[in-house]
Tab-separated table of C-alpha atoms and ligand atoms in Angstrom:
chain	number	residue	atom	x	y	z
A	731	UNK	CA	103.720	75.998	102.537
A	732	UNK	CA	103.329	76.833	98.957
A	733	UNK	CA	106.252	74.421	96.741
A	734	UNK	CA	109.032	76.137	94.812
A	735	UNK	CA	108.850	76.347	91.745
A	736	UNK	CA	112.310	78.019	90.453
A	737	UNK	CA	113.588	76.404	87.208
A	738	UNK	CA	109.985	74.541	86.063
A	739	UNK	CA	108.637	74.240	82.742
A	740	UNK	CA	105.150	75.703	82.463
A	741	UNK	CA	103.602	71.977	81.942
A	742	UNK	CA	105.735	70.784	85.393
A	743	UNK	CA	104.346	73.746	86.966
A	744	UNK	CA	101.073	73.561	86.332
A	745	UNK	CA	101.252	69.812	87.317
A	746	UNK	CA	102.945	70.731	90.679
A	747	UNK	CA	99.617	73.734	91.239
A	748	UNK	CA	97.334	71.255	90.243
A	749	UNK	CA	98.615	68.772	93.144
A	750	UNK	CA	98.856	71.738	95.723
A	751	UNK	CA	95.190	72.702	95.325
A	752	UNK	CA	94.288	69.477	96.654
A	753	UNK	CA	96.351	69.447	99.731
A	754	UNK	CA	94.666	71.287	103.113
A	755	UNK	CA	96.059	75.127	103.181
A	756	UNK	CA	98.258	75.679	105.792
A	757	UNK	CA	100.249	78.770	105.399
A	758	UNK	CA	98.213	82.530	104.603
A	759	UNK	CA	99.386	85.765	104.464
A	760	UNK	CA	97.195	88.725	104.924
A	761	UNK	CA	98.510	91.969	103.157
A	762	UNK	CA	96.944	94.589	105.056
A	763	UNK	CA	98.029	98.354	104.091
A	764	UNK	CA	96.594	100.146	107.246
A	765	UNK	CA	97.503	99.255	111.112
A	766	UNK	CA	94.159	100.550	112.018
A	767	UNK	CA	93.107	97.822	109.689
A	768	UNK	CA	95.584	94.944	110.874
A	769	UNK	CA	95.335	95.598	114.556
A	770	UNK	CA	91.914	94.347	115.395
A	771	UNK	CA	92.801	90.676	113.758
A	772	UNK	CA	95.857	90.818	115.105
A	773	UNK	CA	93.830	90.746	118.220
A	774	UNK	CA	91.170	88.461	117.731
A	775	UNK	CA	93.530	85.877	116.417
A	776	UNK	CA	96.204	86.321	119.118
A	777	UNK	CA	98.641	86.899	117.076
A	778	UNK	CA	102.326	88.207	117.801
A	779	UNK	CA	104.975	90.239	116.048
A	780	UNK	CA	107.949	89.311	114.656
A	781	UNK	CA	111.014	90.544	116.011
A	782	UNK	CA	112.984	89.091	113.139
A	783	UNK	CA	110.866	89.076	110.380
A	784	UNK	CA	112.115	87.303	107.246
A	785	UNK	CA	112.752	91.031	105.472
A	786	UNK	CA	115.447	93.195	104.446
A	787	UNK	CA	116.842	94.530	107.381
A	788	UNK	CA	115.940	98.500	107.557
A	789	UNK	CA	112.727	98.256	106.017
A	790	UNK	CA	109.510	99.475	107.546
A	791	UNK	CA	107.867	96.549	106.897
A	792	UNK	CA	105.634	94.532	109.780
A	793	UNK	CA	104.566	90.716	110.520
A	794	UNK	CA	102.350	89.503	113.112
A	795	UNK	CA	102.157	85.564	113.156
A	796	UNK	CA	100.292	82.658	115.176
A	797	UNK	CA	98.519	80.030	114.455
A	798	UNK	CA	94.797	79.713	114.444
A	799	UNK	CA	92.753	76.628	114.249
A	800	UNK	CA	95.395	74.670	111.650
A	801	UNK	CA	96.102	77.901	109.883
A	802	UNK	CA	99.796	79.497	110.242
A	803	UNK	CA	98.659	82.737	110.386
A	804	UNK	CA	100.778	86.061	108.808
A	805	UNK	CA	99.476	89.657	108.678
A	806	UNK	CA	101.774	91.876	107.147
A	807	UNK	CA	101.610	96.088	106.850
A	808	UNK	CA	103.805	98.149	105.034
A	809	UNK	CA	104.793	100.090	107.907
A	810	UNK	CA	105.065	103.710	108.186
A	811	UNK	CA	106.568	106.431	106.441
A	812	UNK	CA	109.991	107.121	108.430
A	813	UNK	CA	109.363	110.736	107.763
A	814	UNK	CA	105.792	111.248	108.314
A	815	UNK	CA	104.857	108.697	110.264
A	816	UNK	CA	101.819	107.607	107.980
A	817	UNK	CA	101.300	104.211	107.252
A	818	UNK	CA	102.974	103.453	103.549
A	819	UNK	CA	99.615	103.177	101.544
A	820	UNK	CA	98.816	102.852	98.114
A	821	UNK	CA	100.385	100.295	95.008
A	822	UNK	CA	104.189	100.650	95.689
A	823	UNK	CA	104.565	99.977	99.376
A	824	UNK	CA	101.997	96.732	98.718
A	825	UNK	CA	103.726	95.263	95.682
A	826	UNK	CA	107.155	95.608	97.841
A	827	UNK	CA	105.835	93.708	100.953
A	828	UNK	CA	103.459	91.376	98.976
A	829	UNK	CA	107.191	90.011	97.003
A	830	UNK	CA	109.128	90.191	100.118
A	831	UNK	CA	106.640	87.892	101.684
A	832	UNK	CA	106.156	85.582	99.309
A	833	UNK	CA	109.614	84.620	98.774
A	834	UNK	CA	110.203	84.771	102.614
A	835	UNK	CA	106.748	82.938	104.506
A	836	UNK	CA	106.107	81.258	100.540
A	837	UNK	CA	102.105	80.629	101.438
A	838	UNK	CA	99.656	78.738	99.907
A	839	UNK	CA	96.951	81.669	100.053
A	840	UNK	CA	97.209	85.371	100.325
A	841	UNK	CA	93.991	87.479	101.552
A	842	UNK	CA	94.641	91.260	101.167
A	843	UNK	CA	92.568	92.774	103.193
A	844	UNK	CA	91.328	95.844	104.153
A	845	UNK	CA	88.701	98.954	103.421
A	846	UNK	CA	87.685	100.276	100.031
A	847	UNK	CA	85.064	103.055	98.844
A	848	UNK	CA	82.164	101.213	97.296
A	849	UNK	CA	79.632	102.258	94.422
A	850	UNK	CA	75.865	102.554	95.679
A	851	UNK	CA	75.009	103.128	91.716
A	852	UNK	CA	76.886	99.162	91.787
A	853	UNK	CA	74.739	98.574	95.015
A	854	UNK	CA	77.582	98.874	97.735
A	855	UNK	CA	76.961	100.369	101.364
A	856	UNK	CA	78.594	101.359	104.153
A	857	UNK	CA	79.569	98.143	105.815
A	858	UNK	CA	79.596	96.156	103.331
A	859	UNK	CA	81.920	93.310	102.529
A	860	UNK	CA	82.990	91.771	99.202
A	861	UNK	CA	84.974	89.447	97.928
A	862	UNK	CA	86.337	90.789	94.500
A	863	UNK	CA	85.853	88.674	91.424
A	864	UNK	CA	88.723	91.214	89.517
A	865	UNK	CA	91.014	93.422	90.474
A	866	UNK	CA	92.160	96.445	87.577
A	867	UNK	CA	94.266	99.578	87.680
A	868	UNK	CA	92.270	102.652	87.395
A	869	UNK	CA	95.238	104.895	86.966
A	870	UNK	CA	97.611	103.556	84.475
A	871	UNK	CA	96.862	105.045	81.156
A	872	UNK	CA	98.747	104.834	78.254
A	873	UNK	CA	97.562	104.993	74.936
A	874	UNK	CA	99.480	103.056	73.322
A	875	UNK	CA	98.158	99.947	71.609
A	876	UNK	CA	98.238	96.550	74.087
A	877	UNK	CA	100.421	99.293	76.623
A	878	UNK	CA	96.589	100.027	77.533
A	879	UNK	CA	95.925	96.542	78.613
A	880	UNK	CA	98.879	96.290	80.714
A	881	UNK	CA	98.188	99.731	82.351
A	882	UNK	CA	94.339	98.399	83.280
A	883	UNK	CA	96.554	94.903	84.344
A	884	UNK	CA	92.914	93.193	84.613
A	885	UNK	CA	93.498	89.912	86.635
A	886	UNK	CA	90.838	87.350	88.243
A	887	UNK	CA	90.950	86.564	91.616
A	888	UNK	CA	91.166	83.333	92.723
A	889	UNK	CA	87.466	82.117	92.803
A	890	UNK	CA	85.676	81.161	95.901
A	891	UNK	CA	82.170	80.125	94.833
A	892	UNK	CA	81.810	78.230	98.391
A	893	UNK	CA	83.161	80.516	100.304
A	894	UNK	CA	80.698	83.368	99.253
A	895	UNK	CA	77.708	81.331	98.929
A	896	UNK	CA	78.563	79.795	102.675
A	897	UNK	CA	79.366	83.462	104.241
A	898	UNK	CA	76.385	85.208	102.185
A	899	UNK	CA	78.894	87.518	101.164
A	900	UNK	CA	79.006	90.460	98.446
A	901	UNK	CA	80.977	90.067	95.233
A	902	UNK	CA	82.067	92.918	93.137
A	903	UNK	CA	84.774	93.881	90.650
A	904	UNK	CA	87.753	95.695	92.645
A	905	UNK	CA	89.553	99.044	91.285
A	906	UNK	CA	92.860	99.802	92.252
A	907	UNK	CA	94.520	103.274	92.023
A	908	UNK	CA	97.290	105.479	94.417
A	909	UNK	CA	94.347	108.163	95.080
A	910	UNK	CA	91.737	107.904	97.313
A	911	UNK	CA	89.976	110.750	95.539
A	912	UNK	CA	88.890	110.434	91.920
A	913	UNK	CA	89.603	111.916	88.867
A	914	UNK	CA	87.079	112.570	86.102
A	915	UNK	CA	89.593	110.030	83.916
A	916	UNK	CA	89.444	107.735	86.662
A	917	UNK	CA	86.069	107.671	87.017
A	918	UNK	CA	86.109	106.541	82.913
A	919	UNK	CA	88.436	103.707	83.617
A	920	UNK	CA	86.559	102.694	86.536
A	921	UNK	CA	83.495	103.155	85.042
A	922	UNK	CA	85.287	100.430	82.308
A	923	UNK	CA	86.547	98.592	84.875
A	924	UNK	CA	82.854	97.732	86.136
A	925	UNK	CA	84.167	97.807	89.600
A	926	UNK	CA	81.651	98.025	92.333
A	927	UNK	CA	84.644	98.825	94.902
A	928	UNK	CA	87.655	100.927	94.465
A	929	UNK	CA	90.645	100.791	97.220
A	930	UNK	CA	95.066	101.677	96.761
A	931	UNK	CA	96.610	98.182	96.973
A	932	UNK	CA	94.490	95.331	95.138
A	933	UNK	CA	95.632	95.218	91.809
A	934	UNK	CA	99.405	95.736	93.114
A	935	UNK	CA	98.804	92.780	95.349
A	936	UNK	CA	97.352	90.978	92.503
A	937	UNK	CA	100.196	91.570	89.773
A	938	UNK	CA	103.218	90.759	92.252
A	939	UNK	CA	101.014	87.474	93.862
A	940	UNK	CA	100.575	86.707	89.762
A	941	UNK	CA	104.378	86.882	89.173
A	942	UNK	CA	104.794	84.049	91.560
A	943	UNK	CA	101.859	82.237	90.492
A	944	UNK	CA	100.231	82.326	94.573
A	945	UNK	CA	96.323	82.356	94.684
A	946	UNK	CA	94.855	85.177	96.226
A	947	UNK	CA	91.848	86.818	97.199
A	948	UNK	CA	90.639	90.080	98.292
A	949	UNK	CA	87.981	91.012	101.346
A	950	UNK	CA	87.081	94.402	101.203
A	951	UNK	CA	85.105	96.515	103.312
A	952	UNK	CA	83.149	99.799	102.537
A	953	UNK	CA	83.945	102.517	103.962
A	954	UNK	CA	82.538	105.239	101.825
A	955	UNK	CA	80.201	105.812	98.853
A	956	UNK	CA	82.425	107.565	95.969
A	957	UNK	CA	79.365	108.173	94.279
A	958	UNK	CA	77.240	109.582	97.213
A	959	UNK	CA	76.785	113.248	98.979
A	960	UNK	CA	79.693	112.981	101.417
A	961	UNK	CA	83.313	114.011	101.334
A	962	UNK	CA	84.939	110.959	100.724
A	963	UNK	CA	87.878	111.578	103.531
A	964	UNK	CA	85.487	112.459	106.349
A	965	UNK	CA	83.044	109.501	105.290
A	966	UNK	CA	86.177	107.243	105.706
A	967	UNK	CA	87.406	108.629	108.768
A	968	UNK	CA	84.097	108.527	110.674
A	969	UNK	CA	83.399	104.926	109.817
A	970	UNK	CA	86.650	103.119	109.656
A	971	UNK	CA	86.704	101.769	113.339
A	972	UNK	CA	82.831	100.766	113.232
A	973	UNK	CA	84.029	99.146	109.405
A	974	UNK	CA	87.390	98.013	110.407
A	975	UNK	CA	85.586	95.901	113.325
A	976	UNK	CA	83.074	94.037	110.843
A	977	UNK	CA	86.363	93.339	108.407
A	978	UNK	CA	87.431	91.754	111.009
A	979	UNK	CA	84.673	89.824	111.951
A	980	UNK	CA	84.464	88.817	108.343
A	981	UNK	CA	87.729	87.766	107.849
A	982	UNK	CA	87.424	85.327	110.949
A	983	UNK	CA	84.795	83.654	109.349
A	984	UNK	CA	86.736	83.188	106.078
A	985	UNK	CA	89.256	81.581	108.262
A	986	UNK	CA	87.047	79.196	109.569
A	987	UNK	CA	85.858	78.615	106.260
A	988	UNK	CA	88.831	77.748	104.958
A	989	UNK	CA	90.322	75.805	107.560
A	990	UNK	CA	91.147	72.004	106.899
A	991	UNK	CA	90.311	72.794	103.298
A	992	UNK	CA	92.200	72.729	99.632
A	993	UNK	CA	92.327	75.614	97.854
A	994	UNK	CA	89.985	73.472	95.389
A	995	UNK	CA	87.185	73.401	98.047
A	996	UNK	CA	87.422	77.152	98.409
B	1267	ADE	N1	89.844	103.056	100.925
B	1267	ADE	C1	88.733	103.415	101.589
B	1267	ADE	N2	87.979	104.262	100.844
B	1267	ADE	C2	88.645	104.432	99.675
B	1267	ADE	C3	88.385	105.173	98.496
B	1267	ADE	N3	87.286	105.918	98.367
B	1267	ADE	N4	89.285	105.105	97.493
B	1267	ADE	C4	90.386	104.350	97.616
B	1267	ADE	N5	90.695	103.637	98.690
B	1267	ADE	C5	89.822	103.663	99.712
């Protein structure tokens, strides 16, 4: 479990991250927007749900827990709209259950997972997995001097050089914006952003996970080309279980990766 740090100078708390990246990882949390997404490792790692889970009560908000291998094990969702019944996608519902999370599980690691639309002009495919390098806002403009840094909110992930080499997998910058369509102005900022995926949650995850100074990295599977013939929403419809099942089998792996290891071995 990830040490507190409330009340540290910056020096003592750098100090304190130094000396956690060498200790084994232990606890992970998976933020995972979609229950189509969250179900199938929920599965395969046999995990349960919390009846109690450590959350405000009266909010939508979902963990599954277990252990697996030496790993304690949390997937959480955003839930579902109470109205519509949808699953609460998109920057908002993910920075809320990404800080509720962390201050009540506190991991070492958090993963957010889950499907993103990839660019074959960046040389994604359907199927594909990456691990993103960045994660950016694609949708926060303001013009205002430095106010347009903060809207792109650029941020590195945590870096994983052994992880990707040892699981052959892709590695692309990630996009984040609340619409799974795209703009011609979001096209420019992604276009700026480099990204070779684009998905609703990342760079929320990112900012909130920042805030608290947790490591975290993002898996993210393709389940459309943005830049190809197809609608985008029937694209992602038709291949989500067939991509939601390799996600899956991908994010297993990672696990086994990273069990037994420090977050400086990653
Ligand atoms: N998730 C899956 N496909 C997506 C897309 N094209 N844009 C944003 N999020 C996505």
């Amino acid at each position: 479990m990830a040490p507190r740090c409330d009340g540290l100078s910056d020096a003592a708390m750098k100090d304190l991250m130094a000396q956690a990246e060498k200790l084994p990882i232990s606890t992970v949390v998976f933020v995972v927007a979609l229950q189509a997404e969250a179900l199938p490792l929920v599965d395969k790692l046999e995990l349960i749900q919390d009846d109690k889970p450590p959350f405000p009560i009266g909010m939508p908000w979902i963990r599954f827990y277990g252990t697996y291998r030496d790993l304690f094990i949390n997937v959480v969702c955003p839930g579902k709209d109470s109205t519509l019944g949808v699953d609460n996608v998109g920057t908002i519902p993910a920075s809320l259950v990404t800080c509720a999370s962390i201050q009540g599980i506190r991991p070492d690691l958090i993963i957010n997972a889950g499907t993103a639309g990839g660019f074959k002009a960046k040389g994604a495919s359907v199927g594909d997995v990456f691990i993103a390098s960045s994660v950016a806002f694609h949708d926060r403009r303001i013009p205002v001097p430095v106010f347009d840094l903060y809207g792109v909110g650029t941020r590195k992930a945590f870096t994983t050089p052994n992880l990707v080499k040892e699981l052959s997998l892709k590695v692309g910058n990630l996009s984040t914006g609340d619409s799974m369509d795209m703009s011609p102005q979001d096209e420019e900022l992604i276009i700026a952003n480099d990204a070779t995926v684009k998905d609703m949650e990342g760079a929320a995850v990112a900012h909130v996970a920042d805030l608290f100074k947790v490591p975290t990295i993002f898996i993210k599977a393709v389940t459309d080309i943005v830049d190809g013939e197809k609608p985008t929403s029937e694209e992602y419809l038709q291949n989500l279980p067939a991509v939601t099942a390799k996600l899956t089998q991908s994010v297993s792996q990672v696990l086994d990766f990273i069990s037994g290891k420090c977050l400086s071995d990653l």
